[in-house]
């Protein structure tokens, strides 16, 4: 049998992650800390993390929740608003623990109502970010109700992102969780300093998954899953060894009852099997050998951080993802709940 049975990777990082807070944080952080050395932590708490002081306090709560024996470094972000002061950006840079600022167009996704209503409002902040080298992380979707949900990312590129990357020619920009072939093409052709993260769900599924034999709220995330042709473009980008594309799970836990609801929340939880799900996607493309660079090198290089020194081993082992995990007083339904996963991460810390 010539199938690869195990794969050793440099310890990876997750460049886009939702950890929430309180009991939810305690419930989900161990999954990420087990696999990843670092993660870029999204600031869309309620209320959002808009100041360095809040980010510092949140960082301390995260560090406290790291299980004993695991090494994990949270890389913090600030949530940009219409009134983010340039002075706060300078303070963020000086903190040493903040790597970037997140642009949520107001109303685009979960907890984005405090986001930016017109891009001009953040020009002063972007000016300073460009000067001091903080990364702009972008949720790239327009929000006008008349624009079809499947076209929101493409239109955002045209209306906002392309002009922005020209207006601020040295600003480092990560186009988060890209979902369309248009986004892939944009990133491939953009100026230097523009990159993108790709989630496991957008590599493994197209939008049919949301409607298979009924409506499936656990396949609902934002940006929403797209067409098969888009998925193929994402697979090609992720497995191309192009340093502009790297791992960002967008693992976004929500309590079961808030997803299985007449108005269900957007977000899929993948941290319990993040690297394993990426491995499946890369293997399907016949490109398992490219996973290391995507998961463990490109992101660190883009952010100007050292690559990690430890290793993780992925083994070909079939296991069944639990139907649910505890989530404070609630339950969390993970990606692939009750279904088989074909790889398993073994770390120095796990049996
Ligand atoms: C994220 C969340 O739940 O915080 N949801 C999602 O569907 N991805 C927000 C986001 O990243 O858009
Ligand atoms: Zn996200």
Coordinates of C-alpha atoms and ligand atoms in Angstrom, one line a residue:
X1 CA 0.0 0.0 0.0
X2 CA 1.5 3.3 -1.1
X3 CA -0.8 5.6 0.8
X4 CA 1.0 7.9 3.2
X5 CA 0.3 6.8 6.8
X6 CA 1.7 9.8 8.7
X7 CA 2.8 13.3 8.0
X8 CA 5.1 15.4 10.2
X9 CA 4.5 19.2 10.0
X10 CA 6.2 22.1 11.6
X11 CA 3.8 23.2 14.4
X12 CA 1.2 25.3 12.6
X13 CA -0.6 28.6 13.5
X14 CA -4.2 29.5 13.0
X15 CA -4.3 33.0 11.4
X16 CA -8.1 33.6 12.0
X17 CA -9.9 32.3 15.1
X18 CA -12.9 33.1 17.3
X19 CA -12.2 32.1 20.9
X20 CA -15.2 34.0 22.5
X21 CA -14.9 34.6 26.3
X22 CA -15.8 33.2 29.7
X23 CA -17.1 29.6 29.8
X24 CA -17.1 29.4 26.0
X25 CA -13.4 30.4 25.8
X26 CA -12.6 27.7 28.4
X27 CA -14.5 25.1 26.4
X28 CA -12.9 25.8 23.0
X29 CA -9.4 27.0 23.6
X30 CA -7.9 23.6 24.5
X31 CA -8.8 22.3 21.0
X32 CA -6.8 25.1 19.3
X33 CA -3.9 25.1 21.8
X34 CA -3.4 21.3 21.3
X35 CA -2.7 21.8 17.6
X36 CA -1.5 25.3 17.0
X37 CA 1.3 27.3 18.6
X38 CA -0.3 30.7 17.9
X39 CA -3.6 32.1 16.7
X40 CA -4.8 35.4 15.5
X41 CA -7.7 36.0 17.9
X42 CA -10.7 37.9 16.4
X43 CA -12.0 40.9 18.4
X44 CA -15.7 40.5 17.8
X45 CA -16.7 40.0 21.4
X46 CA -19.8 41.7 22.9
X47 CA -18.8 44.5 23.5
X48 CA -16.0 44.4 20.8
X49 CA -12.3 44.7 21.6
X50 CA -11.7 48.2 20.5
X51 CA -8.9 49.3 22.8
X52 CA -5.4 48.1 23.7
X53 CA -6.5 47.9 27.3
X54 CA -9.4 45.6 26.4
X55 CA -7.1 43.5 24.2
X56 CA -4.6 43.2 27.0
X57 CA -7.2 42.0 29.5
X58 CA -8.7 39.6 26.9
X59 CA -5.2 38.2 26.3
X60 CA -4.8 37.5 30.0
X61 CA -8.1 35.7 30.1
X62 CA -7.0 33.6 27.2
X63 CA -3.6 32.8 28.7
X64 CA -5.3 31.7 31.9
X65 CA -7.5 29.3 30.0
X66 CA -4.5 27.5 28.3
X67 CA -4.4 24.0 29.7
X68 CA -1.3 23.1 31.7
X69 CA 1.5 21.7 29.7
X70 CA 0.5 23.4 26.4
X71 CA 2.4 26.3 24.8
X72 CA 0.0 28.7 23.1
X73 CA 0.5 32.4 22.2
X74 CA -2.6 34.4 21.3
X75 CA -1.9 37.1 18.7
X76 CA -4.4 39.9 19.5
X77 CA -6.4 42.2 17.2
X78 CA -8.3 45.4 17.6
X79 CA -11.8 45.9 16.2
X80 CA -11.9 49.0 14.0
X81 CA -14.8 51.4 14.4
X82 CA -15.7 54.7 12.8
X83 CA -13.9 56.4 15.6
X84 CA -10.7 54.4 16.2
X85 CA -8.1 57.0 17.0
X86 CA -4.7 56.9 15.4
X87 CA -3.2 57.2 18.9
X88 CA -4.8 53.9 19.8
X89 CA -3.1 52.3 16.8
X90 CA 0.3 53.5 17.9
X91 CA -0.5 52.2 21.4
X92 CA -1.4 48.8 19.8
X93 CA 1.8 48.6 18.0
X94 CA 3.8 49.5 21.1
X95 CA 2.0 46.8 23.1
X96 CA 3.9 44.1 21.3
X97 CA 1.0 41.6 21.6
X98 CA -1.3 43.1 18.9
X99 CA -0.6 42.1 15.4
X100 CA -3.4 43.8 13.5
X101 CA -6.8 45.4 13.3
X102 CA -9.9 43.9 11.9
X103 CA -12.3 45.7 9.5
X104 CA -15.8 44.5 9.9
X105 CA -18.2 46.4 7.5
X106 CA -21.1 47.2 9.9
X107 CA -23.7 44.5 9.6
X108 CA -21.6 42.0 7.6
X109 CA -21.5 39.2 10.1
X110 CA -21.8 38.0 13.8
X111 CA -21.2 41.0 16.2
X112 CA -20.3 43.4 13.5
X113 CA -22.9 46.1 14.3
X114 CA -20.2 48.3 15.9
X115 CA -18.1 48.0 12.7
X116 CA -17.3 50.5 10.0
X117 CA -20.1 52.2 8.1
X118 CA -18.0 53.9 5.5
X119 CA -14.4 53.1 4.7
X120 CA -13.3 56.8 4.8
X121 CA -13.9 56.8 8.6
X122 CA -10.9 54.5 9.1
X123 CA -8.4 56.3 6.7
X124 CA -6.6 58.0 9.7
X125 CA -6.2 54.6 11.4
X126 CA -5.1 52.9 8.2
X127 CA -2.5 55.6 7.6
X128 CA -0.9 54.9 11.0
X129 CA -1.2 51.1 10.5
X130 CA 0.6 51.4 7.2
X131 CA 3.4 53.4 8.9
X132 CA 3.9 51.2 11.8
X133 CA 3.4 47.8 10.1
X134 CA 0.2 46.6 11.7
X135 CA -1.8 44.2 9.5
X136 CA -5.3 45.0 8.3
X137 CA -7.5 41.9 8.5
X138 CA -10.6 42.4 6.3
X139 CA -14.0 40.8 6.4
X140 CA -14.6 41.4 2.7
X141 CA -18.3 41.6 2.0
X142 CA -20.5 44.5 1.1
X143 CA -23.6 44.9 3.2
X144 CA -26.3 46.5 1.1
X145 CA -29.5 44.4 1.4
X146 CA -30.1 44.7 -2.4
X147 CA -26.8 42.9 -3.2
X148 CA -27.2 39.1 -3.5
X149 CA -25.5 37.3 -0.7
X150 CA -23.4 35.2 -3.1
X151 CA -22.1 38.4 -4.8
X152 CA -21.1 40.3 -1.7
X153 CA -17.5 39.3 -1.6
X154 CA -16.9 40.0 -5.3
X155 CA -18.5 43.4 -5.1
X156 CA -16.5 44.3 -2.0
X157 CA -13.3 43.7 -4.0
X158 CA -14.3 46.1 -6.7
X159 CA -15.9 48.8 -4.5
X160 CA -13.6 48.7 -1.4
X161 CA -10.6 46.4 -1.3
X162 CA -9.0 47.1 -4.7
X163 CA -9.1 50.9 -4.2
X164 CA -7.9 50.5 -0.6
X165 CA -4.8 48.5 -1.5
X166 CA -3.9 51.3 -4.0
X167 CA -4.7 54.1 -1.7
X168 CA -2.5 52.6 1.0
X169 CA 0.3 51.0 -1.1
X170 CA 2.4 49.7 1.8
X171 CA -0.4 48.6 4.2
X172 CA -0.3 44.9 4.9
X173 CA -3.7 43.4 4.2
X174 CA -5.1 39.9 4.8
X175 CA -8.3 39.3 2.9
X176 CA -9.9 36.9 5.5
X177 CA -11.7 33.7 4.7
X178 CA -11.8 34.1 0.9
X179 CA -14.6 32.1 -0.7
X180 CA -14.7 32.9 -4.4
X181 CA -12.6 32.4 -7.5
X182 CA -12.7 36.2 -7.9
X183 CA -11.1 36.7 -4.5
X184 CA -8.4 34.1 -5.3
X185 CA -7.6 36.0 -8.6
X186 CA -7.6 39.3 -6.8
X187 CA -5.1 38.1 -4.2
X188 CA -2.9 36.4 -6.8
X189 CA -2.7 39.6 -8.9
X190 CA -2.6 42.2 -6.1
X191 CA 0.4 44.2 -5.1
X192 CA 2.9 43.0 -2.6
X193 CA 1.7 42.8 0.9
X194 CA -1.8 41.4 0.2
X195 CA -2.6 37.8 1.3
X196 CA -5.6 35.7 2.3
X197 CA -6.7 33.0 4.7
X198 CA -8.8 30.0 3.7
X199 CA -11.1 28.0 6.0
X200 CA -11.5 24.2 6.0
X201 CA -15.2 24.5 5.3
X202 CA -14.7 26.5 2.1
X203 CA -12.1 23.9 0.9
X204 CA -14.4 20.9 1.6
X205 CA -17.9 22.1 0.8
X206 CA -19.9 24.1 -1.7
X207 CA -23.2 25.8 -1.0
X208 CA -25.2 22.6 -1.7
X209 CA -24.1 21.4 1.8
X210 CA -26.4 24.0 3.3
X211 CA -29.5 22.5 1.6
X212 CA -28.8 18.8 1.4
X213 CA -32.1 17.0 2.1
X214 CA -33.3 19.9 4.2
X215 CA -31.8 23.1 5.7
X216 CA -28.6 22.5 7.6
X217 CA -27.7 25.3 10.0
X218 CA -24.4 23.9 10.9
X219 CA -23.1 24.5 7.4
X220 CA -24.1 28.2 7.7
X221 CA -21.2 30.6 8.1
X222 CA -20.2 34.0 6.7
X223 CA -19.1 34.5 4.0
X224 CA -21.5 31.8 3.0
X225 CA -20.3 28.7 1.2
X226 CA -20.1 29.3 -2.6
X227 CA -20.2 27.4 -5.9
X228 CA -18.2 24.3 -6.7
X229 CA -16.1 26.3 -9.2
X230 CA -15.2 28.6 -6.3
X231 CA -14.3 25.7 -4.1
X232 CA -12.0 24.4 -6.8
X233 CA -10.3 27.8 -7.1
X234 CA -9.7 27.8 -3.4
X235 CA -8.3 24.3 -3.4
X236 CA -5.9 25.3 -6.2
X237 CA -4.9 28.4 -4.3
X238 CA -4.3 26.7 -1.0
X239 CA -2.3 23.9 -2.6
X240 CA -0.3 26.1 -5.0
X241 CA 2.6 26.9 -2.6
X242 CA 1.8 30.6 -3.2
X243 CA 2.9 32.3 0.0
X244 CA -0.1 34.6 -0.2
X245 CA -2.5 31.9 0.9
X246 CA -2.4 30.5 4.4
X247 CA -4.4 28.7 7.1
X248 CA -7.1 30.5 9.0
X249 CA -9.9 28.3 10.3
X250 CA -12.4 30.9 11.2
X251 CA -13.6 28.4 13.8
X252 CA -16.6 30.2 15.2
X253 CA -18.4 28.4 18.0
X254 CA -22.1 29.1 18.7
X255 CA -24.4 27.3 21.2
X256 CA -26.5 24.6 19.5
X257 CA -29.8 26.4 20.2
X258 CA -28.6 29.6 18.6
X259 CA -27.8 27.8 15.4
X260 CA -30.8 25.5 15.3
X261 CA -33.1 28.5 15.4
X262 CA -35.5 30.3 13.1
X263 CA -32.7 32.9 12.8
X264 CA -29.6 30.8 13.2
X265 CA -26.2 32.3 13.9
X266 CA -23.4 32.2 11.3
X267 CA -20.3 30.3 12.1
X268 CA -18.9 26.8 12.0
X269 CA -16.8 25.2 14.7
X270 CA -13.8 23.3 13.4
X271 CA -11.1 23.7 16.1
X272 CA -11.5 20.1 17.3
X273 CA -10.3 18.8 13.9
X274 CA -8.8 21.7 12.2
X275 CA -5.6 20.3 10.8
X276 CA -7.3 17.0 10.1
X277 CA -9.9 18.7 7.9
X278 CA -7.3 20.6 6.0
X279 CA -5.4 17.4 5.5
X280 CA -8.4 15.8 3.9
X281 CA -8.8 18.7 1.5
X282 CA -5.2 18.6 0.5
X283 CA -5.2 14.9 0.1
X284 CA -8.3 15.0 -2.1
X285 CA -6.3 17.4 -4.3
X286 CA -3.3 15.0 -4.3
X287 CA -1.2 17.8 -2.6
X288 CA -0.6 16.6 1.0
X289 CA 3.0 17.6 0.6
X290 CA 1.9 21.2 0.3
X291 CA 0.1 21.3 3.6
X292 CA 3.2 22.2 5.7
X293 CA 3.9 25.4 3.9
X294 CA 0.2 26.5 3.9
X295 CA -0.3 25.6 7.6
X296 CA 3.1 26.4 9.1
X297 CA 5.1 28.8 7.0
X298 CA 3.3 31.3 4.8
X299 CA 1.3 33.0 7.6
X300 CA 4.3 33.5 9.9
X301 CA 6.4 34.8 7.0
X302 CA 3.6 37.3 6.0
X303 CA 3.2 38.5 9.5
X304 CA 7.0 38.8 9.9
X305 CA 7.0 36.3 12.8
X306 CA 9.4 33.4 13.2
X307 CA 8.2 30.0 12.1
X308 CA 7.5 27.7 15.0
X309 CA 10.1 25.2 16.1
X310 CA 8.0 22.2 17.4
X311 CA 6.3 19.5 15.3
X312 CA 3.0 17.9 15.0
X313 CA 2.3 14.5 13.5
X314 CA -0.8 13.7 11.5
X315 CA -1.7 10.1 11.4
X316 CA -4.0 8.3 9.1
X317 CA -6.5 7.1 11.6
X318 CA -10.3 6.9 11.3
X319 CA -12.2 8.4 14.3
X320 CA -15.7 9.8 14.7
X321 CA -16.2 13.4 15.7
X322 CA -18.5 13.6 18.8
X323 CA -22.1 14.6 18.2
X324 CA -21.5 17.6 20.5
X325 CA -19.1 19.1 23.0
X326 CA -19.9 20.9 26.3
X327 CA -20.0 24.7 25.8
X328 CA -20.6 26.3 29.2
X329 CA -24.3 25.6 30.0
X330 CA -24.9 24.7 26.4
X331 CA -23.7 22.4 23.7
X332 CA -21.5 23.0 20.7
X333 CA -22.0 21.0 17.5
X334 CA -18.7 20.5 15.7
X335 CA -18.0 20.2 12.0
X336 CA -18.5 16.6 11.0
X337 CA -20.5 15.8 14.2
X338 CA -21.1 12.1 14.4
X339 CA -19.2 11.5 11.2
X340 CA -15.8 10.0 10.3
X341 CA -12.6 12.0 10.1
X342 CA -9.7 10.3 8.4
X343 CA -6.7 11.9 10.0
X344 CA -5.7 12.5 13.6
X345 CA -3.1 14.9 15.0
X346 CA -0.8 13.4 17.5
X347 CA 1.2 15.9 19.5
X348 CA 3.8 15.5 22.2
X349 CA 1.0 16.2 24.6
X350 CA -1.6 13.7 23.5
X351 CA -1.7 9.9 23.8
Ligands
LIG1 C1 -18.0 34.6 12.8 C2 -18.5 34.6 14.2 O1 -19.3 33.8 14.6 O2 -17.9 35.3 15.0 N1 -19.0 33.9 12.0 C3 -18.8 33.3 10.8 O3 -19.7 32.8 10.2 N2 -17.6 33.2 10.2 C4 -17.8 35.9 12.3 C5 -17.0 36.0 11.0 O4 -15.8 35.7 10.9 O5 -17.6 36.5 10.0
LIG2 ZN1 -14.2 35.0 11.5

